[in-house]
PDB file of C-alpha atoms in Angstrom:
ATOM      1  CA  UNK A   1     115.989 124.017  71.516  1.00 83.00           C
ATOM      2  CA  UNK A   2     114.993 120.559  72.666  1.00 87.00           C
ATOM      3  CA  UNK A   3     111.373 119.531  72.318  1.00 92.00           C
ATOM      4  CA  UNK A   4     109.150 116.481  72.767  1.00 95.00           C
ATOM      5  CA  UNK A   5     105.927 115.839  70.883  1.00 95.00           C
ATOM      6  CA  UNK A   6     103.370 113.338  72.092  1.00 94.00           C
ATOM      7  CA  UNK A   7     100.292 112.096  70.297  1.00 88.00           C
ATOM      8  CA  UNK A   8      97.034 113.819  71.197  1.00 84.00           C
ATOM      9  CA  UNK A   9      94.838 112.227  73.822  1.00 85.00           C
ATOM     10  CA  UNK A  10      93.030 111.090  75.786  1.00 94.00           C
ATOM     11  CA  UNK A  11      93.185 107.393  75.017  1.00 96.00           C
ATOM     12  CA  UNK A  12      90.541 104.935  76.211  1.00 97.00           C
ATOM     13  CA  UNK A  13      91.094 101.188  75.869  1.00 97.00           C
ATOM     14  CA  UNK A  14      89.469  98.001  77.059  1.00 97.00           C
ATOM     15  CA  UNK A  15      91.384  95.745  79.414  1.00 97.00           C
ATOM     16  CA  UNK A  16      93.853  93.437  77.615  1.00 97.00           C
ATOM     17  CA  UNK A  17      94.031  95.700  74.552  1.00 97.00           C
ATOM     18  CA  UNK A  18      97.357  96.603  72.921  1.00 97.00           C
ATOM     19  CA  UNK A  19      98.723 100.052  73.729  1.00 97.00           C
ATOM     20  CA  UNK A  20     100.903 102.349  71.650  1.00 97.00           C
ATOM     21  CA  UNK A  21     101.629 105.938  72.675  1.00 97.00           C
ATOM     22  CA  UNK A  22     103.692 107.865  70.148  1.00 97.00           C
ATOM     23  CA  UNK A  23     106.549 110.164  71.099  1.00 97.00           C
ATOM     24  CA  UNK A  24     108.966 112.011  68.832  1.00 97.00           C
ATOM     25  CA  UNK A  25     111.697 114.418  69.786  1.00 96.00           C
ATOM     26  CA  UNK A  26     113.967 117.171  68.516  1.00 94.00           C
ATOM     27  CA  UNK A  27     117.385 117.534  70.117  1.00 91.00           C
ATOM     28  CA  UNK A  28     121.023 118.075  69.238  1.00 84.00           C
ATOM     29  CA  UNK A  29     123.492 115.309  69.871  1.00 83.00           C
ATOM     30  CA  UNK A  30     122.438 112.152  71.669  1.00 86.00           C
ATOM     31  CA  UNK A  31     119.847 112.794  74.367  1.00 90.00           C
ATOM     32  CA  UNK A  32     118.597 110.283  76.922  1.00 91.00           C
ATOM     33  CA  UNK A  33     114.917 109.415  76.649  1.00 94.00           C
ATOM     34  CA  UNK A  34     112.380 108.647  79.358  1.00 95.00           C
ATOM     35  CA  UNK A  35     108.791 107.714  79.991  1.00 96.00           C
ATOM     36  CA  UNK A  36     107.312 108.952  83.266  1.00 95.00           C
ATOM     37  CA  UNK A  37     103.916 107.916  84.631  1.00 96.00           C
ATOM     38  CA  UNK A  38     101.633 109.890  86.929  1.00 93.00           C
ATOM     39  CA  UNK A  39      98.929 107.949  88.751  1.00 93.00           C
ATOM     40  CA  UNK A  40      95.906 109.885  90.013  1.00 88.00           C
ATOM     41  CA  UNK A  41      96.783 112.203  92.896  1.00 84.00           C
ATOM     42  CA  UNK A  42     100.475 111.367  92.821  1.00 87.00           C
ATOM     43  CA  UNK A  43     103.724 112.817  91.516  1.00 88.00           C
ATOM     44  CA  UNK A  44     105.540 111.532  88.473  1.00 91.00           C
ATOM     45  CA  UNK A  45     107.619 108.393  88.642  1.00 92.00           C
ATOM     46  CA  UNK A  46     110.073 106.967  86.166  1.00 92.00           C
ATOM     47  CA  UNK A  47     108.609 104.124  84.105  1.00 96.00           C
ATOM     48  CA  UNK A  48     111.528 103.340  81.802  1.00 95.00           C
ATOM     49  CA  UNK A  49     114.492 104.954  80.084  1.00 93.00           C
ATOM     50  CA  UNK A  50     116.995 104.517  77.250  1.00 94.00           C
ATOM     51  CA  UNK A  51     120.299 106.327  77.063  1.00 90.00           C
ATOM     52  CA  UNK A  52     121.577 105.499  73.577  1.00 90.00           C
ATOM     53  CA  UNK A  53     120.298 104.651  70.132  1.00 92.00           C
ATOM     54  CA  UNK A  54     118.662 101.212  69.715  1.00 95.00           C
ATOM     55  CA  UNK A  55     118.419 100.732  73.483  1.00 95.00           C
ATOM     56  CA  UNK A  56     115.126  99.264  74.667  1.00 97.00           C
ATOM     57  CA  UNK A  57     113.766 100.336  78.009  1.00 96.00           C
ATOM     58  CA  UNK A  58     111.272  98.053  79.730  1.00 97.00           C
ATOM     59  CA  UNK A  59     109.355  97.909  82.998  1.00 96.00           C
ATOM     60  CA  UNK A  60     106.010  96.515  84.220  1.00 96.00           C
ATOM     61  CA  UNK A  61     105.272  95.086  80.751  1.00 97.00           C
ATOM     62  CA  UNK A  62     105.874  98.435  79.026  1.00 98.00           C
ATOM     63  CA  UNK A  63     108.591  98.814  76.394  1.00 98.00           C
ATOM     64  CA  UNK A  64     110.061 101.627  74.315  1.00 98.00           C
ATOM     65  CA  UNK A  65     112.940 101.583  71.818  1.00 98.00           C
ATOM     66  CA  UNK A  66     115.218 104.575  71.184  1.00 97.00           C
ATOM     67  CA  UNK A  67     115.067 105.093  67.410  1.00 96.00           C
ATOM     68  CA  UNK A  68     117.625 107.648  66.297  1.00 94.00           C
ATOM     69  CA  UNK A  69     116.726 107.405  62.612  1.00 94.00           C
ATOM     70  CA  UNK A  70     113.091 108.367  63.243  1.00 96.00           C
ATOM     71  CA  UNK A  71     113.774 110.416  66.439  1.00 96.00           C
ATOM     72  CA  UNK A  72     111.101 108.416  68.223  1.00 97.00           C
ATOM     73  CA  UNK A  73     110.549 106.647  71.534  1.00 98.00           C
ATOM     74  CA  UNK A  74     107.085 105.088  71.295  1.00 98.00           C
ATOM     75  CA  UNK A  75     105.646 103.387  74.373  1.00 98.00           C
ATOM     76  CA  UNK A  76     103.992  99.967  73.974  1.00 98.00           C
ATOM     77  CA  UNK A  77     102.301  97.376  76.122  1.00 98.00           C
ATOM     78  CA  UNK A  78     100.837  94.144  74.877  1.00 97.00           C
ATOM     79  CA  UNK A  79      97.917  93.863  77.304  1.00 96.00           C
ATOM     80  CA  UNK A  80      96.826  96.832  79.417  1.00 98.00           C
ATOM     81  CA  UNK A  81      95.164  96.571  82.812  1.00 97.00           C
ATOM     82  CA  UNK A  82      92.775  98.879  84.631  1.00 97.00           C
ATOM     83  CA  UNK A  83      95.657  99.720  86.980  1.00 96.00           C
ATOM     84  CA  UNK A  84      97.575 101.226  84.038  1.00 97.00           C
ATOM     85  CA  UNK A  85      95.139 104.134  83.926  1.00 97.00           C
ATOM     86  CA  UNK A  86      97.343 107.201  84.387  1.00 96.00           C
ATOM     87  CA  UNK A  87      98.970 110.115  82.606  1.00 94.00           C
ATOM     88  CA  UNK A  88     102.095 109.229  80.605  1.00 96.00           C
ATOM     89  CA  UNK A  89     104.846 111.732  79.847  1.00 95.00           C
ATOM     90  CA  UNK A  90     107.640 111.331  77.351  1.00 96.00           C
ATOM     91  CA  UNK A  91     110.778 113.306  78.228  1.00 94.00           C
ATOM     92  CA  UNK A  92     114.329 113.837  77.094  1.00 92.00           C
ATOM     93  CA  UNK A  93     117.498 114.994  78.757  1.00 89.00           C
ATOM     94  CA  UNK A  94     120.105 116.648  76.586  1.00 83.00           C
ATOM     95  CA  UNK A  95     123.685 115.488  76.341  1.00 74.00           C
ATOM     96  CA  UNK A  96     125.271 118.283  78.431  1.00 70.00           C
ATOM     97  CA  UNK A  97     126.367 117.760  82.016  1.00 64.00           C
ATOM     98  CA  UNK A  98     123.740 120.060  83.510  1.00 66.00           C
ATOM     99  CA  UNK A  99     120.993 119.444  80.998  1.00 72.00           C
ATOM    100  CA  UNK A 100     117.471 119.478  82.296  1.00 81.00           C
ATOM    101  CA  UNK A 101     114.485 117.315  81.441  1.00 87.00           C
ATOM    102  CA  UNK A 102     112.167 118.492  78.670  1.00 90.00           C
ATOM    103  CA  UNK A 103     108.685 116.994  78.947  1.00 92.00           C
ATOM    104  CA  UNK A 104     105.972 116.348  76.422  1.00 93.00           C
ATOM    105  CA  UNK A 105     102.416 117.461  77.204  1.00 92.00           C
ATOM    106  CA  UNK A 106     101.400 114.079  78.574  1.00 93.00           C
ATOM    107  CA  UNK A 107      98.570 111.818  77.540  1.00 95.00           C
ATOM    108  CA  UNK A 108      95.814 110.406  79.711  1.00 94.00           C
ATOM    109  CA  UNK A 109      95.156 106.687  79.408  1.00 97.00           C
ATOM    110  CA  UNK A 110      91.935 105.217  80.733  1.00 97.00           C
ATOM    111  CA  UNK A 111      91.474 101.451  80.747  1.00 97.00           C
ATOM    112  CA  UNK A 112      87.963 100.119  81.241  1.00 97.00           C
ATOM    113  CA  UNK A 113      87.204  96.639  82.595  1.00 95.00           C
TER     114      UNK A 113
ATOM    115  CA  UNK B   1     113.325 106.844 103.564  1.00 65.00           C
ATOM    116  CA  UNK B   2     110.568 109.305 102.658  1.00 78.00           C
ATOM    117  CA  UNK B   3     112.017 110.457  99.289  1.00 90.00           C
ATOM    118  CA  UNK B   4     110.749 113.906  98.292  1.00 94.00           C
ATOM    119  CA  UNK B   5     108.123 115.506 100.517  1.00 95.00           C
ATOM    120  CA  UNK B   6     106.120 118.654  99.814  1.00 96.00           C
ATOM    121  CA  UNK B   7     103.882 120.800 101.966  1.00 96.00           C
ATOM    122  CA  UNK B   8     101.146 121.877 101.832  1.00 96.00           C
ATOM    123  CA  UNK B   9      99.127 119.545  99.589  1.00 94.00           C
ATOM    124  CA  UNK B  10      96.514 122.188  98.810  1.00 95.00           C
ATOM    125  CA  UNK B  11      96.331 125.941  99.238  1.00 96.00           C
ATOM    126  CA  UNK B  12      94.020 128.742  98.195  1.00 97.00           C
ATOM    127  CA  UNK B  13      95.508 132.233  98.013  1.00 96.00           C
ATOM    128  CA  UNK B  14      93.982 135.596  97.347  1.00 97.00           C
ATOM    129  CA  UNK B  15      95.517 137.815  94.677  1.00 97.00           C
ATOM    130  CA  UNK B  16      98.505 139.671  96.096  1.00 96.00           C
ATOM    131  CA  UNK B  17      99.182 137.267  98.963  1.00 97.00           C
ATOM    132  CA  UNK B  18     102.493 135.486  99.402  1.00 96.00           C
ATOM    133  CA  UNK B  19     103.406 131.976 100.410  1.00 96.00           C
ATOM    134  CA  UNK B  20     106.243 129.470 100.508  1.00 97.00           C
ATOM    135  CA  UNK B  21     105.978 125.939  99.155  1.00 98.00           C
ATOM    136  CA  UNK B  22     108.216 123.596 101.096  1.00 98.00           C
ATOM    137  CA  UNK B  23     110.261 120.760  99.581  1.00 98.00           C
ATOM    138  CA  UNK B  24     112.572 118.342 101.389  1.00 97.00           C
ATOM    139  CA  UNK B  25     114.475 115.304 100.151  1.00 96.00           C
ATOM    140  CA  UNK B  26     116.304 112.714 102.226  1.00 94.00           C
ATOM    141  CA  UNK B  27     118.315 111.022  99.466  1.00 91.00           C
ATOM    142  CA  UNK B  28     121.334 113.340  99.688  1.00 90.00           C
ATOM    143  CA  UNK B  29     120.708 114.464  96.103  1.00 91.00           C
ATOM    144  CA  UNK B  30     122.607 117.464  94.831  1.00 90.00           C
ATOM    145  CA  UNK B  31     120.119 118.448  92.144  1.00 91.00           C
ATOM    146  CA  UNK B  32     116.682 119.811  92.984  1.00 93.00           C
ATOM    147  CA  UNK B  33     113.964 121.250  90.749  1.00 94.00           C
ATOM    148  CA  UNK B  34     110.649 123.048  90.850  1.00 97.00           C
ATOM    149  CA  UNK B  35     108.077 122.466  88.108  1.00 96.00           C
ATOM    150  CA  UNK B  36     104.574 123.666  87.480  1.00 96.00           C
ATOM    151  CA  UNK B  37     102.018 121.513  85.722  1.00 92.00           C
ATOM    152  CA  UNK B  38      99.162 123.170  83.881  1.00 90.00           C
ATOM    153  CA  UNK B  39      96.373 121.102  82.282  1.00 81.00           C
ATOM    154  CA  UNK B  40      97.372 119.782  78.866  1.00 76.00           C
ATOM    155  CA  UNK B  41     100.714 121.598  79.010  1.00 81.00           C
ATOM    156  CA  UNK B  42     103.102 119.111  80.539  1.00 83.00           C
ATOM    157  CA  UNK B  43     105.665 120.274  83.090  1.00 91.00           C
ATOM    158  CA  UNK B  44     107.541 123.552  82.928  1.00 93.00           C
ATOM    159  CA  UNK B  45     110.750 124.097  84.899  1.00 94.00           C
ATOM    160  CA  UNK B  46     110.599 127.115  87.220  1.00 97.00           C
ATOM    161  CA  UNK B  47     113.945 126.993  89.050  1.00 96.00           C
ATOM    162  CA  UNK B  48     116.611 124.434  89.755  1.00 94.00           C
ATOM    163  CA  UNK B  49     119.630 123.990  91.998  1.00 93.00           C
ATOM    164  CA  UNK B  50     122.813 122.001  91.484  1.00 89.00           C
ATOM    165  CA  UNK B  51     123.813 122.142  95.133  1.00 91.00           C
ATOM    166  CA  UNK B  52     123.509 124.092  98.374  1.00 93.00           C
ATOM    167  CA  UNK B  53     123.935 127.805  97.738  1.00 94.00           C
ATOM    168  CA  UNK B  54     123.512 127.515  93.947  1.00 94.00           C
ATOM    169  CA  UNK B  55     120.260 128.195  92.124  1.00 96.00           C
ATOM    170  CA  UNK B  56     119.345 129.089  88.563  1.00 94.00           C
ATOM    171  CA  UNK B  57     116.303 130.034  86.522  1.00 95.00           C
ATOM    172  CA  UNK B  58     114.381 127.580  84.455  1.00 93.00           C
ATOM    173  CA  UNK B  59     111.878 128.183  81.698  1.00 91.00           C
ATOM    174  CA  UNK B  60     109.212 130.114  83.674  1.00 95.00           C
ATOM    175  CA  UNK B  61     110.827 131.856  86.699  1.00 97.00           C
ATOM    176  CA  UNK B  62     108.865 135.131  86.754  1.00 96.00           C
ATOM    177  CA  UNK B  63     106.909 135.652  89.960  1.00 96.00           C
ATOM    178  CA  UNK B  64     108.903 133.074  91.930  1.00 97.00           C
ATOM    179  CA  UNK B  65     112.020 132.929  94.068  1.00 97.00           C
ATOM    180  CA  UNK B  66     114.015 130.066  95.557  1.00 97.00           C
ATOM    181  CA  UNK B  67     116.797 129.473  98.015  1.00 96.00           C
ATOM    182  CA  UNK B  68     118.982 126.453  98.799  1.00 97.00           C
ATOM    183  CA  UNK B  69     120.672 126.816 102.164  1.00 96.00           C
ATOM    184  CA  UNK B  70     120.943 123.054 102.764  1.00 96.00           C
ATOM    185  CA  UNK B  71     121.204 119.953 100.589  1.00 95.00           C
ATOM    186  CA  UNK B  72     117.835 118.727 101.845  1.00 96.00           C
ATOM    187  CA  UNK B  73     115.580 121.771 101.447  1.00 97.00           C
ATOM    188  CA  UNK B  74     114.538 123.776  98.395  1.00 98.00           C
ATOM    189  CA  UNK B  75     111.612 126.133  99.192  1.00 98.00           C
ATOM    190  CA  UNK B  76     109.752 128.020  96.465  1.00 98.00           C
ATOM    191  CA  UNK B  77     108.477 131.496  97.302  1.00 97.00           C
ATOM    192  CA  UNK B  78     105.539 133.165  95.571  1.00 96.00           C
ATOM    193  CA  UNK B  79     105.361 136.913  96.058  1.00 90.00           C
ATOM    194  CA  UNK B  80     102.225 138.829  95.068  1.00 93.00           C
ATOM    195  CA  UNK B  81     100.251 135.806  93.886  1.00 95.00           C
ATOM    196  CA  UNK B  82      98.389 136.147  90.593  1.00 96.00           C
ATOM    197  CA  UNK B  83      95.640 133.978  89.016  1.00 95.00           C
ATOM    198  CA  UNK B  84      98.171 132.888  86.364  1.00 95.00           C
ATOM    199  CA  UNK B  85     100.035 131.051  89.136  1.00 96.00           C
ATOM    200  CA  UNK B  86      97.115 128.688  89.701  1.00 96.00           C
ATOM    201  CA  UNK B  87      98.724 125.323  88.991  1.00 96.00           C
ATOM    202  CA  UNK B  88     100.056 122.124  90.470  1.00 94.00           C
ATOM    203  CA  UNK B  89     103.638 122.472  91.684  1.00 97.00           C
ATOM    204  CA  UNK B  90     106.060 119.581  91.814  1.00 96.00           C
ATOM    205  CA  UNK B  91     109.443 119.426  93.454  1.00 96.00           C
ATOM    206  CA  UNK B  92     111.972 116.850  92.252  1.00 94.00           C
ATOM    207  CA  UNK B  93     115.527 115.783  92.963  1.00 93.00           C
ATOM    208  CA  UNK B  94     118.248 113.761  91.277  1.00 89.00           C
ATOM    209  CA  UNK B  95     121.680 112.466  92.152  1.00 82.00           C
ATOM    210  CA  UNK B  96     125.103 113.639  90.992  1.00 65.00           C
ATOM    211  CA  UNK B  97     126.350 110.524  89.207  1.00 62.00           C
ATOM    212  CA  UNK B  98     126.685 111.004  85.472  1.00 48.00           C
ATOM    213  CA  UNK B  99     124.305 108.145  84.676  1.00 50.00           C
ATOM    214  CA  UNK B 100     121.835 108.901  87.462  1.00 54.00           C
ATOM    215  CA  UNK B 101     119.331 110.670  85.272  1.00 68.00           C
ATOM    216  CA  UNK B 102     116.201 109.689  87.136  1.00 81.00           C
ATOM    217  CA  UNK B 103     114.346 112.489  88.836  1.00 88.00           C
ATOM    218  CA  UNK B 104     112.320 111.660  91.931  1.00 90.00           C
ATOM    219  CA  UNK B 105     109.155 113.675  92.334  1.00 92.00           C
ATOM    220  CA  UNK B 106     107.177 114.765  95.337  1.00 94.00           C
ATOM    221  CA  UNK B 107     103.376 114.361  95.457  1.00 92.00           C
ATOM    222  CA  UNK B 108     102.712 117.963  94.450  1.00 94.00           C
ATOM    223  CA  UNK B 109     101.001 121.084  95.826  1.00 96.00           C
ATOM    224  CA  UNK B 110      97.744 122.204  94.225  1.00 95.00           C
ATOM    225  CA  UNK B 111      97.567 126.008  94.393  1.00 96.00           C
ATOM    226  CA  UNK B 112      94.572 128.140  93.493  1.00 96.00           C
ATOM    227  CA  UNK B 113      94.828 131.926  93.328  1.00 96.00           C
ATOM    228  CA  UNK B 114      91.496 133.787  93.330  1.00 95.00           C
TER     229      UNK B 114
END
């Protein structure tokens, strides 16, 4: 079945540092890929998405590129802020019409001033 | 436009008690979902619905029941609560368009069973 693997956390960075959060997946066909973010005390919200190979999703300074050859969708940001402190989930949705989201375990990012 | 709302925000249950977690969305979405989030385990799908009157099991349905009598509401029922059901529960919804993959999440219900 479909699965998503995220790098182990937590991650602690200083403000303005470069961020990479690794995500790889296993799926049949051509899934859609997502990054969701969960700020403290809130539900998840979509950060960015990519629906086909080589697509780049971007939002709020975050980027991720759908790499079919390496089955990866790594999240990057050039300069993190304290307000980026949150839990980040990589997810995929299979190609079928009623496919559901499969989530990774999530990784906690803490950014210190 | 409130999006997805959930009640209650917090609840403590004793073993064997029952309760219903409420979920309402005002976006006219056909698809609705219930997830549980355990620490370090990501989200697991409990039940989902593709429209009023239609529900189906997800990955971890045991100990739960759902109903979908209207497009807006998707309550989750816990019968005979057990400590293993201590978790944070999220309701979500999504639209029917083929490219509308985004799920919109409620703020969650933190449930403790003791």
